[in-house]
Tab-separated table of C-alpha atoms in Angstrom:
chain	number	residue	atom	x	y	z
A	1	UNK	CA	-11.652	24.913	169.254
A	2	UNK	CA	-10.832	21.553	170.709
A	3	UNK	CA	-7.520	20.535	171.437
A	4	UNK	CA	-6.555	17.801	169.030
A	5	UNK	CA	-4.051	15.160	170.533
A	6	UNK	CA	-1.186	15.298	168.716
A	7	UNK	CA	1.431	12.039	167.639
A	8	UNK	CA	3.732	13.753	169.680
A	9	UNK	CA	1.740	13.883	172.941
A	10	UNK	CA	0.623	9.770	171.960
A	11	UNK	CA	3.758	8.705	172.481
A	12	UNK	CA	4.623	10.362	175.857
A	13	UNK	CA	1.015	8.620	177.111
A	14	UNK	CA	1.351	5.173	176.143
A	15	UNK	CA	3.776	4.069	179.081
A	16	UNK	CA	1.121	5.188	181.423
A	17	UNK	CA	-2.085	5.018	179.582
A	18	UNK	CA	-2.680	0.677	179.321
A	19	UNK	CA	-3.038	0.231	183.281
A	20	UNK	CA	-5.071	2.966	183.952
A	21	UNK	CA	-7.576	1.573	180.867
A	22	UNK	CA	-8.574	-0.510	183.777
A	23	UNK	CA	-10.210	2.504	185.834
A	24	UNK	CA	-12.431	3.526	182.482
A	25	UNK	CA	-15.976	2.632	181.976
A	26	UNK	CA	-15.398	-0.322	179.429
A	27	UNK	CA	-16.470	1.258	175.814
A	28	UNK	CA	-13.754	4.185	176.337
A	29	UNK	CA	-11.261	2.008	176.857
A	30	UNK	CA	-11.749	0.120	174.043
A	31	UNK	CA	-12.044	3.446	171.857
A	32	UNK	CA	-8.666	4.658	173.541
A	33	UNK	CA	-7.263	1.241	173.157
A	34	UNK	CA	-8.142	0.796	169.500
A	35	UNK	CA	-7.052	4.274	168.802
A	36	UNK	CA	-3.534	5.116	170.665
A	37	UNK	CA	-2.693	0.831	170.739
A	38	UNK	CA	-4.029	-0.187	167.058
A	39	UNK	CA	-3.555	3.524	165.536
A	40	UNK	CA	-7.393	2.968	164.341
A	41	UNK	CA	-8.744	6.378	163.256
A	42	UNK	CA	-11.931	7.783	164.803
A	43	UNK	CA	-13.831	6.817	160.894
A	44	UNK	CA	-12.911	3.476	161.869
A	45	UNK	CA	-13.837	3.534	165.029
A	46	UNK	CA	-17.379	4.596	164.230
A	47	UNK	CA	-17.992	2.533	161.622
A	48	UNK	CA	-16.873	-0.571	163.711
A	49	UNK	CA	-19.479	0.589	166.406
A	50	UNK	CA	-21.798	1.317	163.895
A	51	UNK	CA	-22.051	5.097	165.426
A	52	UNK	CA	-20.875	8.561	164.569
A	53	UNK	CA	-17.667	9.747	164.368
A	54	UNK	CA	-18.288	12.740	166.169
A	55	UNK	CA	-19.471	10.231	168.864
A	56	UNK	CA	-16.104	8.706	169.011
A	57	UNK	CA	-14.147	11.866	169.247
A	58	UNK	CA	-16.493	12.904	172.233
A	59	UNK	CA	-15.960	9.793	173.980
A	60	UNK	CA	-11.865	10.160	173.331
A	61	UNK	CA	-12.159	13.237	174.442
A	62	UNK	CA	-14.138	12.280	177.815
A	63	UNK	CA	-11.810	9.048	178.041
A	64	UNK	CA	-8.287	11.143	178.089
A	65	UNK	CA	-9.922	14.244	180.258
A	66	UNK	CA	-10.321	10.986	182.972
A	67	UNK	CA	-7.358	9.399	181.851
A	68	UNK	CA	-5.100	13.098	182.875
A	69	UNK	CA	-7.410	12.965	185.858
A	70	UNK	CA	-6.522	9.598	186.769
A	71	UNK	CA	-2.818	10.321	186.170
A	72	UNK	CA	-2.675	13.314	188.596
A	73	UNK	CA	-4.196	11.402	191.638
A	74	UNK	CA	-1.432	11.261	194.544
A	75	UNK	CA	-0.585	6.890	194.830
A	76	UNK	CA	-2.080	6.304	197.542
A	77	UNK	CA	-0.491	2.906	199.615
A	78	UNK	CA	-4.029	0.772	200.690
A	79	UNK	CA	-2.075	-1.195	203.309
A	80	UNK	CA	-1.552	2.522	205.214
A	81	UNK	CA	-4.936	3.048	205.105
A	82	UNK	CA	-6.939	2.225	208.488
């Protein structure tokens, strides 16, 4: 069973999610843009990438794992480092 991402949990991620889009290889961001930013379902999706839509929900689903992943990293200040 695969943890769906619920409206709910959408709307807590959008403050943080657009800047860290940047860290993404491009084609997941777009997919998590289009679908948290443009509320495009994953049918959509697909069919505007001419691919699956079990394609898209795999990349979503490899886009937010990253995305918490990013998220948890400690900020790290690059003028401290040496």
């Amino acid at each position: 069973n695969h943890k769906r991402i619920y409206e709910s949990e959408i709307e807590q991620a959008r403050g943080f999610i657009f800047p860290l889009l940047y860290d993404l290889h491009p084609i997941e961001a777009t997919f998590v843009y289009l679908y948290i930013f443009c509320s495009k379902s994953q049918e959509e999706i697909a069919k505007m990438f001419l691919i699956t839509q079990g394609a898209v929900s795999g990349r979503l689903r490899r886009a937010i794992k990253r995305l918490r992943f990013i998220n948890a990293l400690p900020d790290v200040d690059r003028n401290a480092l040496p």
